[in-house]
CSV table of C-alpha atoms in Angstrom, one decimal:
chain,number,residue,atom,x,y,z
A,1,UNK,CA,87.1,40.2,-129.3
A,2,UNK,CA,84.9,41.8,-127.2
A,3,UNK,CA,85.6,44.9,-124.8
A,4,UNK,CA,85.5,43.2,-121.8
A,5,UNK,CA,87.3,40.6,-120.2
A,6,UNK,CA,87.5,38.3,-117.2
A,7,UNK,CA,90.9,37.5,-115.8
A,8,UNK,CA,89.6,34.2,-113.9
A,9,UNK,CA,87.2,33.3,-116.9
A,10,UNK,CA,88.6,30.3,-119.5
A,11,UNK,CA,88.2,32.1,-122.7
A,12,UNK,CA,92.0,31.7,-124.8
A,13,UNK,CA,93.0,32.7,-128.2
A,14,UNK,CA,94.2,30.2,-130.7
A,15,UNK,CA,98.1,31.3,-131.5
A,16,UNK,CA,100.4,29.3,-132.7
A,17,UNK,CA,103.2,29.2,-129.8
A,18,UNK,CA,106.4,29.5,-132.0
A,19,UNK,CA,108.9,29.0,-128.8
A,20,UNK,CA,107.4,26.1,-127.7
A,21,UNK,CA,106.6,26.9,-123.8
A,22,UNK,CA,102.7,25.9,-124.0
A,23,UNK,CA,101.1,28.4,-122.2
A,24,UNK,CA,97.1,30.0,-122.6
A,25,UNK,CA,97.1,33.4,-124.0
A,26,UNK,CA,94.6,35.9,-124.3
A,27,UNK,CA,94.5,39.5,-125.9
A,28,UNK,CA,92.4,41.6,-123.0
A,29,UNK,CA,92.7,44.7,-125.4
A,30,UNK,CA,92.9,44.6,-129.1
A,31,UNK,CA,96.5,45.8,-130.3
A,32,UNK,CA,96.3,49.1,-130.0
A,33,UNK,CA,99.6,51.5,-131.3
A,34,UNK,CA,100.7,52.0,-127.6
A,35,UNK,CA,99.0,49.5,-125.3
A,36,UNK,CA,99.0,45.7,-125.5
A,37,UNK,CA,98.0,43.4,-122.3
A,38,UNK,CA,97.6,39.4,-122.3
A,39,UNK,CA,96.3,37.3,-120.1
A,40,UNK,CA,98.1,34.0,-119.7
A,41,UNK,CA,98.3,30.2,-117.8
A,42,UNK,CA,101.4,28.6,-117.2
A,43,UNK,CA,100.1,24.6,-116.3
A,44,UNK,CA,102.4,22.6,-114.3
A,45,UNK,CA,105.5,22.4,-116.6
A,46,UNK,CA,105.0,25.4,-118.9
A,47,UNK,CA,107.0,28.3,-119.3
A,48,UNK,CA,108.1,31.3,-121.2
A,49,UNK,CA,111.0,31.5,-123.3
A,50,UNK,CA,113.8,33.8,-122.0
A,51,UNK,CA,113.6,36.9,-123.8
A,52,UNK,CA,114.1,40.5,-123.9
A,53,UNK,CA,112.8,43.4,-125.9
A,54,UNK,CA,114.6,46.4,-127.9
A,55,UNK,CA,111.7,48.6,-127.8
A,56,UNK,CA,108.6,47.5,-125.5
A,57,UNK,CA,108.5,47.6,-121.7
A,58,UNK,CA,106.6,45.2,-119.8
A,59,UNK,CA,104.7,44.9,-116.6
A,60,UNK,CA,104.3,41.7,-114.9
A,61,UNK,CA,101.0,41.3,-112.6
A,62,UNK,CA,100.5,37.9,-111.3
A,63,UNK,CA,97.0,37.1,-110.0
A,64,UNK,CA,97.6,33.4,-108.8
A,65,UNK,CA,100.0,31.1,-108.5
A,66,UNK,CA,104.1,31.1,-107.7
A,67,UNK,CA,106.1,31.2,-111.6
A,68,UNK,CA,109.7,30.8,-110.6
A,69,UNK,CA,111.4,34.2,-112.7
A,70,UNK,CA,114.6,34.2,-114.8
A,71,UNK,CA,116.6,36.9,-114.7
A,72,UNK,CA,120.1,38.0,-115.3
A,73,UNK,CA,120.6,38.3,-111.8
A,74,UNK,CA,119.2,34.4,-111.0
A,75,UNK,CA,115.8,32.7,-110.2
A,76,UNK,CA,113.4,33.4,-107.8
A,77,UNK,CA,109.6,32.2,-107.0
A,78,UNK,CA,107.3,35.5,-107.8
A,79,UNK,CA,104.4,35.4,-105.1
A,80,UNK,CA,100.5,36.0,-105.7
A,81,UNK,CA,99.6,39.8,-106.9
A,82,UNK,CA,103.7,40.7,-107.2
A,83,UNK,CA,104.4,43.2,-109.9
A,84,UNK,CA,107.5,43.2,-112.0
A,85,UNK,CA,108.5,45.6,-114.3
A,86,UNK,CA,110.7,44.7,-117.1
A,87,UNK,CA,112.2,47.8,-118.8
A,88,UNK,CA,114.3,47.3,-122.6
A,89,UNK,CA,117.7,45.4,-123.2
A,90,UNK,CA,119.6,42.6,-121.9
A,91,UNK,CA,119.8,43.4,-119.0
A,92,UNK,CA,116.1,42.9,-117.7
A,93,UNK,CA,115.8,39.8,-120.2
A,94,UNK,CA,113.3,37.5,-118.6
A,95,UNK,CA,111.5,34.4,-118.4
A,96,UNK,CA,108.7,32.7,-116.5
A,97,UNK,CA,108.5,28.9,-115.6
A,98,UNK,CA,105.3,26.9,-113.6
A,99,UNK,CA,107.5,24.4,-111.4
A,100,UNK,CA,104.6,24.3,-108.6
A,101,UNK,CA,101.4,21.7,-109.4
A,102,UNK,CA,98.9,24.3,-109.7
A,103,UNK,CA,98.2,26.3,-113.1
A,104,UNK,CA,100.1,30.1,-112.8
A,105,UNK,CA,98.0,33.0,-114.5
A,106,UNK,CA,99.1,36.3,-114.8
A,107,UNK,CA,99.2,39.6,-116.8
A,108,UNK,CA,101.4,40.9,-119.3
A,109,UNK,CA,100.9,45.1,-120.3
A,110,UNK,CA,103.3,47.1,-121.6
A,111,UNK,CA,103.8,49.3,-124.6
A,112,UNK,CA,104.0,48.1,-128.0
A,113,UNK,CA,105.9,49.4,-130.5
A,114,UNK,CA,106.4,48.9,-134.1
A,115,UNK,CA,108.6,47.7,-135.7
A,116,UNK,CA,110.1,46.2,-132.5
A,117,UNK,CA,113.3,43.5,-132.2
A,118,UNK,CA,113.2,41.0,-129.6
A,119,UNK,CA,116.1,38.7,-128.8
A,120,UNK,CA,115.7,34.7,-126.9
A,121,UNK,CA,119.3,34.6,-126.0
A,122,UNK,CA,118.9,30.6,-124.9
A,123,UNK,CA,117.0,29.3,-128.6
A,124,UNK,CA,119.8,32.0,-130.3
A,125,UNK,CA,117.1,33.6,-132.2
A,126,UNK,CA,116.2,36.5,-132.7
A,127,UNK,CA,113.0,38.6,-134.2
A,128,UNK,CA,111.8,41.2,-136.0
A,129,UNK,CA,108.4,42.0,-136.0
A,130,UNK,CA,106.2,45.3,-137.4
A,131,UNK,CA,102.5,45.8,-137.6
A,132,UNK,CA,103.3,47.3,-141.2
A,133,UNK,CA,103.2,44.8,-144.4
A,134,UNK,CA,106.5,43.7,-145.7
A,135,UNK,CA,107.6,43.5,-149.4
A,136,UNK,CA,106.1,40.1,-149.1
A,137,UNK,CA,102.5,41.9,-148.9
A,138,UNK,CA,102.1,40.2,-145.0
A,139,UNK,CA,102.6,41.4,-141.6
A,140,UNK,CA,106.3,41.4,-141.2
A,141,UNK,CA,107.3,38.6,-138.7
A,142,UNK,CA,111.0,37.1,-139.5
A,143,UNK,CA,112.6,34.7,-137.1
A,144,UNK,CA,116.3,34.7,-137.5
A,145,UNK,CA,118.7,31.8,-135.9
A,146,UNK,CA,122.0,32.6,-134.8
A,147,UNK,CA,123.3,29.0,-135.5
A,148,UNK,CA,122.8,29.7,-139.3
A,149,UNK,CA,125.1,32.6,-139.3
A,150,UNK,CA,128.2,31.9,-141.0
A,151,UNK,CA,131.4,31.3,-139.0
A,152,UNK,CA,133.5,34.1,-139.8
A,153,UNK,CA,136.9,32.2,-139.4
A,154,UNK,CA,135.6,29.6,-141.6
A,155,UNK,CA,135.0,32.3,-144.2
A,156,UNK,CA,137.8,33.8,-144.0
């Protein structure tokens, strides 16, 4: 990565998209301990899973388009160059969708932290994610599904 980057330029990182929303993404700084900000497109039809973090904040800065925003509180169309800052818990859990026919591209900042626990209350996962290796020897990155818990009247 180099140390510049263009917000309008068509330059995206190859991730895997594990929640299935099909959006662009693009690191605009390499993941420091404290900073982390990604560029990202929303085409018609994308979106961002509905999420909330346990120890990063987020800032929201879009630079074109209208992504209609999910929050506890309900829906609403965020306009051109609106900020939005999303603070920990439930509370401020969030989640972007493109319902316009025009690509949406905005930035994502915010600190990062490590290890850090993020919940997506409407896939009933949840994960836990550290820039520290695990016993495994790799980054740790577990996905865990709420579905697969066990019942606990049926084990009782």
């Amino acid at each position: 990565m180099s140390d510049t980057a263009n917000v309008f330029g068509d330059e995206w990182d190859a991730e895997d998209d594990w929640s299935g929303g099909g959006g662009k993404a693009r690191h605009l700084v390499e993941r420091g301990p404290q900073l982390g900000a990604s560029l990202y497109e929303l085409g018609p039809g994308n979106f961002v899973v509905y999420h909330f973090h346990h120890g990063s904040e987020e800032l929201l800065i879009v630079l074109r388009g209208r992504p209609t925003l999910r929050t506890p509180e309900g829906e609403r169309q965020v306009a051109d160059f609106e900020v939005v800052h999303f603070p920990v818990g439930p509370d401020v859990a969030h989640g972007l969708r493109n319902d316009t026919d025009e690509a949406v591209r905005y930035v994502v900042a915010g600190i990062r932290v490590s290890p850090e626990v993020a919940e997506y209350p409407d896939l009933k996962k949840i994960t836990a994610q550290a820039r520290t290796a695990s016993q495994t020897g790799e980054r740790l990155w577990v996905i865990h599904d709420l579905d697969l818990e066990p019942d606990p009247e049926e084990a009782a």
